[in-house]
DNA sequence: TCCGGGTGGGATTGTAAAAAATTTACCTCA
DNA sequence: TGAGGTAAATTTTTTACAATCCCACCCGGA
């Protein structure tokens, strides 16, 4: 299996946090539950086989995507193709920065997976072609950098107010009042929420809950023996009862169940 | 109001942790709820007015005691005379050490208040007379020391195994397994429990829960703004829900209610 | 269009309680 | 002292409810 990562430098690095390329991953299962991770991703499938999104309960096929698609912010998990026989190039955007490339309010992508050409038009297929032509993972990364810079046009600066708000949330998930935040940003609470939604795709509090959940997920990965009540408080939950409730809302699993079922890949849990 | 404390030195200090003398305390209420504090106390009333124990719910008089009584370990609060017009001398025993003075298994005093002469016979009245004759608080303290040493006979060493167990519980309320404890002590679990009950009055785990509760009470006194879930974890509770449940079992109040009703004297809450 | 204000429903928080599943403590009886 | 049964505590999960906060919707002014 090939698995390569690349972190673009600025100015593209302001918009894109990570490129991931993989090929030949052969998991022992067909379907993954993909947890809300607070990221917007542009996925380019370098094979010709469509990839499915399944119904969370029945695991029946719901949607099918080919070549390129973009997945917006989600508050719910989705059930997706686990990646057998796949060759994928995944572009993960910086949080709150995707708008400069998508050119549309991020709310329009929220809770959705959307065909790439509906968002980007023909340039996305050109990007895919370029990726197919590039032979090594490294040249693919460079091709992607070039094409994305072109697609972004001149506008490579994410909105600084939103950026500040996003960073505050990333720094202090847990205790953070929207009132304090909007005061610091200098906009009215209502305006900040509008701005935030437009650039991030979710209102600030909802985004914060996802970040808090992700912090819990990260702690679970790192810690050995886990005491849920300590972990809950450390991650900013009021107590472990609330932690478990949130955990289940976002992941569909209770924490113990998640521990039992998770395998190596964070945010992807085998379900079928 | 007069209020004097005295901490006896060894060897009596092995058995007695504190003398308290007070006179002229005039609280604004009639009845106190006395919370379980893990202590055995010998109370000597230097007035002739009997002091009542009330029904916890109806506050009707349940028992009445005169001159001297001893109060064993309790898992439940009791409702007692708040101390108006009282002149009292209170002897607080070291935890797990009262047996050398009472001469009887502490289980026989558990959840009870017992007349002093039933336990100690005539010497307790002699002690009281001596306290009445002594004019200053300081001379009373010295008189009490002399009499108690005499009452203890030669046997001033508490059982070291029980003492060790008690200290372990005092040091680590929260995470402490009886199995580990009895292994360290070197007795079988069963034997340790028997010994512990005989000297302390309650089985180890029940005693531990009271100590843990007392730690919470102490933290509440010290901290300013209180976050229950942090306090609960710091005191060794599994989470704040369990803290609240235990708190209510022992005090009859929810933590917030306790905060509202408590006044200056720790472990005594006005109820009537 | 950009920004702020008002209103009201809904979600989150803080506090409390409790159910379900294990594990541990304790008691009895031999 | 030992074995084994029962009660109780712990761990994990769920639920309730009031107070507060968030934010969707609708409006108005610049």
XYZ file of C-alpha atoms (C1' of nucleotides) in Angstrom:
604
model
C 0.000 0.000 0.000
C 1.100 3.538 -0.789
C 0.176 6.332 1.622
C 1.656 9.792 1.299
C 0.919 13.071 3.008
C 1.928 16.559 2.063
C 1.402 19.845 3.840
C 1.314 22.758 1.394
C 3.245 25.854 2.331
C 1.737 29.327 2.256
C 0.121 30.889 0.436
C -1.752 27.712 -0.509
C -1.152 26.479 3.022
C -3.539 29.162 4.233
C -6.330 27.362 2.479
C -5.295 23.737 2.440
C -4.031 21.881 5.469
C -3.196 18.525 3.933
C -2.920 16.445 0.804
C -3.373 12.701 1.208
C -2.660 10.204 -1.494
C -3.223 6.496 -1.117
C -3.458 3.445 -3.270
C -3.752 -0.222 -2.535
C -5.308 0.031 0.911
C -7.071 -3.267 1.559
C -9.121 -3.096 4.725
C -10.904 -6.209 5.923
C -14.293 -4.550 5.726
C -16.478 -2.876 3.140
C -18.030 0.115 4.898
C -16.658 2.706 7.288
C -18.538 5.018 9.558
C -16.908 8.389 8.963
C -17.269 10.590 12.039
C -17.748 14.354 11.947
C -14.245 15.765 12.075
C -14.794 19.463 11.420
C -13.065 19.313 8.060
C -14.121 20.045 4.507
C -12.532 17.684 2.031
C -12.203 17.577 -1.696
C -11.841 13.963 -2.745
C -10.479 12.980 -6.116
C -10.955 9.379 -7.054
C -8.296 8.280 -9.510
C -10.092 5.094 -10.450
C -13.240 4.852 -12.539
C -15.280 2.910 -10.049
C -17.948 4.974 -8.275
C -17.816 5.196 -4.501
C -20.950 4.851 -2.445
C -22.483 6.624 0.485
C -24.698 4.241 2.409
C -27.710 4.633 4.622
C -26.502 4.810 8.199
C -28.966 2.232 9.436
C -29.746 -0.158 6.634
C -26.379 0.271 4.852
C -28.312 0.360 1.602
C -26.718 2.492 -1.117
C -27.900 6.091 -0.923
C -25.608 7.979 -3.258
C -22.837 7.228 -5.654
C -20.003 9.544 -6.629
C -17.416 9.407 -9.370
C -14.128 11.134 -10.075
C -14.390 14.052 -7.657
C -16.627 15.232 -4.847
C -16.515 17.601 -1.960
C -17.782 16.802 1.478
C -18.931 19.674 3.691
C -19.056 19.961 7.461
C -21.181 17.401 9.187
C -22.762 17.037 12.609
C -23.612 13.437 11.841
C -21.573 10.472 10.820
C -21.978 9.025 7.345
C -21.403 5.522 6.090
C -19.002 5.292 3.194
C -16.994 2.922 1.087
C -14.061 1.744 3.168
C -11.510 2.246 0.408
C -10.789 -1.207 -1.008
C -9.233 -1.062 -4.458
C -9.211 2.695 -4.246
C -6.722 5.219 -5.492
C -7.563 8.512 -3.872
C -6.225 11.999 -3.636
C -7.789 13.919 -0.761
C -7.491 17.665 -0.248
C -8.301 18.720 3.304
C -9.026 22.408 3.674
C -7.982 24.575 6.556
C -10.849 25.019 8.948
C -12.844 28.083 8.022
C -10.794 28.699 4.898
C -12.494 26.628 2.209
C -14.615 29.463 0.930
C -11.766 31.069 -0.973
C -11.628 27.988 -3.163
C -15.231 26.870 -3.301
C -16.432 30.389 -4.007
C -19.777 29.581 -2.424
C -21.124 29.881 1.113
C -20.061 26.780 2.978
C -23.584 26.344 4.309
C -24.484 25.048 0.878
C -22.208 22.075 1.447
C -23.133 21.379 5.051
C -24.265 17.794 5.754
C -23.706 16.994 2.119
C -21.417 15.341 -0.307
C -21.567 17.187 -3.626
C -20.259 16.344 -7.065
C -17.042 18.201 -7.756
C -18.048 19.758 -11.020
C -21.180 21.273 -9.491
C -18.900 23.291 -7.251
C -15.825 23.814 -9.362
C -16.899 23.213 -12.921
C -14.436 21.897 -15.499
C -11.232 22.847 -13.612
C -11.802 20.014 -11.206
C -11.624 17.482 -14.012
C -8.497 19.146 -15.278
C -7.032 18.760 -11.808
C -7.959 15.106 -11.860
C -6.357 14.623 -15.237
C -3.207 16.271 -13.979
C -3.145 13.938 -11.005
C -3.588 10.937 -13.275
C -0.753 12.053 -15.476
C 1.668 12.671 -12.639
C 3.470 9.404 -12.067
C 4.828 9.636 -8.515
C 2.930 10.718 -5.419
C 5.331 13.659 -5.157
C 4.578 14.959 -8.607
C 0.871 14.539 -7.880
C 1.274 16.739 -4.825
C 3.026 19.415 -6.866
C 0.412 19.218 -9.603
C -2.335 19.641 -7.057
C -0.613 22.657 -5.579
C -0.354 24.345 -8.944
C -3.902 23.636 -9.982
C -5.428 24.672 -6.692
C -3.550 27.943 -6.701
C -4.984 28.601 -10.107
C -8.502 27.628 -9.026
C -8.338 29.950 -6.041
C -7.597 32.941 -8.252
C -6.015 35.786 -6.373
C -8.109 35.369 -3.266
C -5.920 33.368 -0.920
C -6.702 35.103 2.354
C -9.398 33.551 4.478
C -11.608 36.003 6.343
C -9.535 37.137 9.337
C -12.486 37.562 11.681
C -13.688 34.054 11.025
C -10.144 32.812 11.244
C -9.736 34.398 14.651
C -12.999 32.904 15.866
C -12.054 29.468 14.549
C -8.687 29.649 16.263
C -10.212 30.677 19.553
C -12.499 27.678 19.353
C -9.609 25.382 18.502
C -7.612 26.747 21.416
C -10.348 26.659 24.024
C -13.044 24.205 23.159
C -14.940 23.806 26.360
C -15.418 27.093 28.081
C -16.055 29.717 25.435
C -19.044 32.005 25.294
C -20.187 33.348 21.990
C -20.782 36.677 23.609
C -17.144 36.994 24.662
C -16.053 35.838 21.240
C -18.141 38.313 19.282
C -17.029 41.097 21.581
C -13.421 40.338 20.831
C -14.028 40.010 17.127
C -15.820 43.331 17.170
C -18.972 42.317 15.382
C -22.389 41.862 16.840
C -23.128 38.316 17.849
C -25.609 37.967 15.042
C -23.292 39.211 12.399
C -20.472 37.005 13.569
C -22.742 33.994 13.390
C -23.651 34.900 9.811
C -20.061 35.350 8.830
C -19.015 32.191 10.588
C -21.667 30.098 8.932
C -20.798 31.447 5.536
C -17.137 30.545 5.890
C -17.286 27.471 8.069
C -20.641 25.965 7.238
C -21.974 25.663 10.772
C -22.732 28.194 13.500
C -19.925 28.638 16.026
C -21.379 26.587 18.847
C -22.061 23.605 16.650
C -18.524 23.821 15.291
C -17.174 24.025 18.816
C -19.011 20.863 19.791
C -17.414 19.006 16.924
C -13.965 20.271 17.871
C -14.575 19.202 21.465
C -15.660 15.795 20.263
C -12.526 15.560 18.130
C -10.413 16.421 21.120
C -12.024 13.520 22.961
C -11.357 11.220 20.029
C -7.727 12.325 20.018
C -7.380 11.753 23.765
C -8.840 8.290 23.420
C -6.149 7.516 20.858
C -3.376 8.731 23.102
C -4.314 7.565 26.560
C -3.818 4.067 27.794
C -6.286 3.094 30.484
C -9.127 5.523 30.107
C -11.211 7.002 32.878
C -14.141 8.507 31.066
C -15.017 10.996 33.729
C -11.539 12.507 33.732
C -11.336 12.517 29.986
C -14.738 14.213 29.810
C -13.674 17.027 32.105
C -10.316 17.406 30.411
C -12.018 17.833 27.075
C -14.334 20.520 28.401
C -17.520 18.570 28.937
C -19.568 19.421 31.963
C -19.448 15.840 33.159
C -19.200 12.364 31.805
C -22.944 12.002 31.336
C -22.852 14.895 28.875
C -19.728 13.564 27.271
C -21.341 10.220 26.606
C -24.432 11.871 25.191
C -22.461 14.042 22.821
C -20.215 11.170 21.904
C -23.168 9.096 20.921
C -24.775 11.884 18.938
C -21.661 12.409 16.877
C -20.424 8.857 16.549
C -23.477 6.698 17.068
C -21.423 4.662 19.542
C -21.115 4.842 23.271
C -17.503 5.427 24.261
C -16.942 1.818 25.313
C -18.501 0.530 22.140
C -16.275 2.869 20.143
C -13.203 1.525 21.954
C -14.156 -2.007 21.062
C -14.862 -1.278 17.417
C -12.327 1.296 16.401
C -9.377 0.145 14.405
C -6.283 2.000 13.321
C -7.755 4.836 11.328
C -9.014 7.725 13.443
C -12.525 8.921 12.577
C -13.250 5.836 10.489
C -14.962 2.932 12.242
C -15.763 -0.320 10.431
C -19.478 -1.036 10.347
C -19.997 -3.449 7.496
C -18.805 33.069 74.070
C -15.937 30.865 75.217
C -14.528 28.307 72.816
C -11.304 26.465 73.549
C -9.583 23.569 71.839
C -6.825 21.355 73.089
C -4.904 18.595 71.377
C -3.610 16.039 73.875
C -0.049 14.868 73.432
C 0.894 11.199 73.379
C 0.315 8.823 74.920
C -3.242 10.087 75.399
C -2.963 11.723 71.986
C -2.943 8.245 70.461
C -6.504 7.832 71.604
C -7.920 11.328 71.700
C -7.579 13.804 68.862
C -9.265 16.842 70.392
C -10.859 18.397 73.442
C -13.416 21.082 72.795
C -14.876 23.271 75.503
C -17.513 25.873 74.860
C -19.924 27.977 76.808
C -22.273 30.774 75.895
C -22.767 29.879 72.234
C -26.033 31.447 71.140
C -26.966 30.328 67.645
C -30.039 31.783 65.995
C -31.680 28.395 65.657
C -32.807 25.520 67.861
C -31.841 22.372 65.990
C -28.800 21.351 63.990
C -28.436 18.557 61.506
C -25.209 16.840 62.512
C -23.610 15.156 59.516
C -21.679 11.886 59.695
C -18.097 12.940 60.262
C -16.351 9.640 60.959
C -15.674 10.539 64.567
C -16.636 9.012 67.891
C -17.290 11.638 70.529
C -17.732 11.618 74.227
C -19.840 14.609 75.178
C -19.972 15.938 78.716
C -22.708 18.419 79.400
C -21.736 20.710 82.234
C -25.240 22.048 82.690
C -28.145 20.127 84.174
C -30.498 20.591 81.262
C -30.991 17.497 79.156
C -30.125 17.710 75.475
C -32.402 16.229 72.866
C -32.025 14.142 69.784
C -34.865 14.821 67.365
C -36.562 12.859 64.669
C -34.915 13.751 61.372
C -38.196 14.372 59.616
C -40.723 15.569 62.141
C -38.181 17.135 64.491
C -40.170 15.625 67.356
C -38.090 14.679 70.411
C -36.747 11.144 70.140
C -34.217 10.843 72.935
C -32.941 12.937 75.759
C -29.505 12.773 77.360
C -28.037 14.236 80.509
C -24.554 14.840 81.890
C -22.586 12.573 79.549
C -23.108 10.518 76.450
C -21.077 8.951 73.707
C -21.961 9.085 70.062
C -20.717 6.305 67.793
C -20.014 6.307 64.086
C -22.916 7.178 61.893
C -23.755 6.774 58.228
C -26.760 9.037 58.679
C -27.185 12.529 59.924
C -28.982 13.136 63.199
C -30.903 16.140 64.410
C -29.698 17.558 67.674
C -29.968 20.471 70.027
C -28.073 23.373 68.469
C -26.272 24.315 71.664
C -28.080 27.353 73.051
C -27.365 27.902 76.748
C -24.985 24.982 76.706
C -21.729 24.391 78.467
C -20.083 21.434 76.886
C -16.875 19.511 77.004
C -16.419 17.285 73.986
C -13.809 14.563 73.682
C -13.175 13.517 70.085
C -11.405 10.189 69.730
C -8.779 9.359 67.177
C -10.331 7.456 64.314
C -10.155 3.751 64.992
C -8.713 4.253 68.464
C -11.743 4.630 70.726
C -11.844 1.002 71.683
C -8.988 1.306 74.146
C -11.137 3.652 76.197
C -14.628 2.322 75.636
C -13.532 -1.243 76.257
C -16.322 -2.510 74.042
C -16.592 -3.285 70.314
C -17.348 -0.035 68.549
C -20.114 -1.738 66.588
C -22.200 -1.548 69.745
C -22.161 2.232 69.476
C -22.689 2.518 65.743
C -25.637 4.711 64.699
C -26.306 5.366 68.360
C -25.984 7.868 71.103
C -25.515 6.052 74.395
C -25.602 7.233 78.001
C -22.101 7.676 79.322
C -22.475 5.547 82.427
C -23.703 2.580 80.393
C -20.328 2.555 78.702
C -17.973 3.851 81.337
C -19.787 3.388 84.619
C -19.146 5.721 87.569
C -15.765 7.073 86.353
C -17.538 9.160 83.752
C -19.418 11.038 86.445
C -16.197 11.534 88.343
C -14.729 13.015 85.163
C -17.681 15.324 84.898
C -17.328 16.425 88.518
C -13.674 17.144 87.913
C -14.558 19.254 84.885
C -17.112 21.180 86.924
C -14.623 21.851 89.674
C -11.884 23.042 87.349
C -12.392 26.780 86.981
C -10.631 27.693 83.747
C -10.900 25.955 80.397
C -7.206 25.138 80.689
C -7.576 23.347 84.004
C -10.547 21.471 82.610
C -8.373 20.240 79.753
C -5.740 19.035 82.189
C -8.318 17.365 84.394
C -9.769 15.573 81.399
C -6.340 14.361 80.376
C -5.656 12.919 83.809
C -9.013 11.197 84.147
C -9.001 9.732 80.660
C -5.534 8.303 81.151
C -6.817 6.655 84.277
C -9.940 5.337 82.534
C -7.896 3.853 79.714
C -5.880 1.764 82.139
C -2.562 0.734 80.684
C -3.911 0.005 77.230
C -3.061 3.110 75.244
C -2.040 1.543 71.954
C -4.711 1.282 69.307
C -4.577 -1.828 67.183
C -1.780 -1.204 64.662
C -3.386 -3.150 61.842
C -6.592 -1.219 62.132
C -4.592 1.962 62.506
C -2.730 1.231 59.302
C -5.956 0.519 57.454
C -7.558 3.677 58.770
C -4.574 5.740 57.729
C -4.568 4.270 54.254
C -8.199 5.218 53.916
C -7.529 8.716 55.194
C -4.660 9.110 52.759
C -6.365 7.716 49.692
C -10.104 7.945 49.944
C -11.241 7.344 46.424
C -9.237 4.643 44.798
C -8.567 1.970 47.382
C -9.474 -1.673 47.080
C -10.090 -3.719 50.156
C -8.272 -6.578 48.581
C -5.084 -4.549 48.215
C -5.520 -3.258 51.718
C -5.940 -6.626 53.374
C -2.996 -7.954 51.419
C -0.814 -5.212 52.791
C -2.122 -5.631 56.299
C -1.446 -9.321 56.072
C -4.794 -10.597 57.249
C -7.472 -12.272 55.195
C -10.064 -9.868 53.921
C -12.629 -11.346 56.253
C -10.482 -11.056 59.288
C -9.535 -7.490 58.506
C -13.183 -6.549 58.141
C -13.960 -8.086 61.520
C -11.090 -6.317 63.194
C -11.935 -3.052 61.507
C -15.536 -3.160 62.565
C -14.617 -3.958 66.117
C -12.293 -0.984 66.407
C -13.923 1.528 64.093
C -17.581 0.601 64.247
C -18.181 0.287 60.529
C -16.771 -1.941 57.794
C -13.900 -0.377 55.842
C -15.796 0.582 52.740
C -18.526 2.348 54.657
C -15.901 4.218 56.644
C -14.136 5.164 53.426
C -17.337 6.612 52.015
C -17.718 8.826 55.046
C -14.132 10.010 54.788
C -14.637 10.757 51.118
C -17.775 12.686 51.968
C -15.874 14.619 54.608
C -13.212 15.470 52.096
C -15.914 16.921 49.883
C -17.322 18.909 52.799
C -13.848 20.264 53.502
C -13.298 21.208 49.866
C -16.605 23.005 49.788
C -15.469 25.072 52.759
C -12.208 25.994 51.119
C -13.041 26.598 47.495
C -14.589 29.745 46.183
C -16.648 29.211 43.057
C -17.377 25.515 43.008
C -17.603 23.308 39.977
C -19.257 20.190 41.272
C -17.934 17.907 38.603
C -14.327 18.854 39.302
C -14.810 18.682 43.019
C -16.403 15.258 42.671
C -13.453 13.866 40.749
C -10.920 15.501 43.044
C -12.574 13.854 46.020
C -12.465 10.439 44.413
C -16.044 10.075 43.219
C -16.609 8.386 39.916
C -18.482 11.401 38.603
C -20.637 14.215 39.808
C -23.842 12.207 39.641
C -22.417 9.765 42.173
C -21.080 12.572 44.262
C -24.519 14.118 44.449
C -26.088 10.808 45.378
C -23.624 10.115 48.158
C -23.816 13.686 49.340
C -27.538 13.406 49.665
C -27.397 10.069 51.446
C -25.034 11.422 54.050
C -26.345 14.944 54.448
C -29.930 14.812 53.293
C -29.182 17.837 51.116
C -28.187 18.169 47.523
C -24.865 20.005 47.226
C -26.497 23.239 46.123
C -29.040 23.063 48.914
C -26.234 22.468 51.367
C -24.384 25.523 50.097
C -27.450 27.659 50.654
C -28.179 26.365 54.145
C -24.815 25.829 55.706
C -23.573 28.378 58.166
C -20.233 28.737 59.865
C -19.958 25.442 61.702
C -18.772 22.576 59.525
C -20.888 19.415 59.789
C -23.706 21.213 61.587
C -26.492 22.587 59.417
C -29.420 24.536 60.922
C -32.731 22.816 60.308
C -35.116 24.172 62.933
C -25.109 45.112 0.864
C -23.436 45.559 5.265
C -24.510 45.743 9.868
C -27.303 45.907 14.097
C -31.731 44.987 16.831
C -35.908 42.185 18.567
C -38.281 37.978 19.287
C -39.043 33.268 20.272
C -38.139 28.409 19.682
C -34.757 25.162 20.402
C -30.384 23.504 22.060
C -26.893 23.423 25.618
C -25.615 23.699 30.362
C -25.781 22.829 35.146
C -27.807 20.044 38.435
C -29.934 15.846 39.759
C -31.508 11.132 39.510
C -31.490 6.533 38.130
C -31.122 2.092 35.130
C -28.130 -1.600 33.614
C -24.064 -4.248 33.852
C -20.087 -5.548 36.395
C -17.138 -5.924 40.170
C -16.270 -5.764 45.045
C -17.472 -6.062 49.857
C -19.476 -8.399 53.325
C -21.976 -11.914 55.830
C -23.462 -16.713 56.945
C -22.930 -21.131 57.741
C -20.573 -24.764 58.180
C -10.795 -20.209 58.286
C -13.156 -21.248 53.764
C -16.670 -21.297 50.392
C -20.305 -19.393 48.471
C -24.349 -16.397 48.309
C -26.222 -11.804 48.684
C -25.907 -7.051 49.241
C -23.657 -3.025 47.938
C -20.573 -0.151 45.241
C -18.576 0.988 40.897
C -18.643 1.771 36.058
C -21.140 2.884 32.048
C -25.146 4.712 30.167
C -29.580 7.169 30.106
C -32.882 10.531 31.449
C -35.254 14.947 33.627
C -35.703 19.582 34.180
C -34.999 24.487 34.818
C -32.035 28.288 33.503
C -29.453 30.135 30.178
C -27.519 30.666 25.705
C -27.655 30.100 20.745
C -29.325 31.196 16.603
C -33.154 31.401 12.802
C -36.038 34.621 11.172
C -37.555 38.997 10.337
C -36.950 43.842 10.425
C -34.758 48.552 9.791
C -31.124 51.961 9.011
C -26.971 53.418 6.544
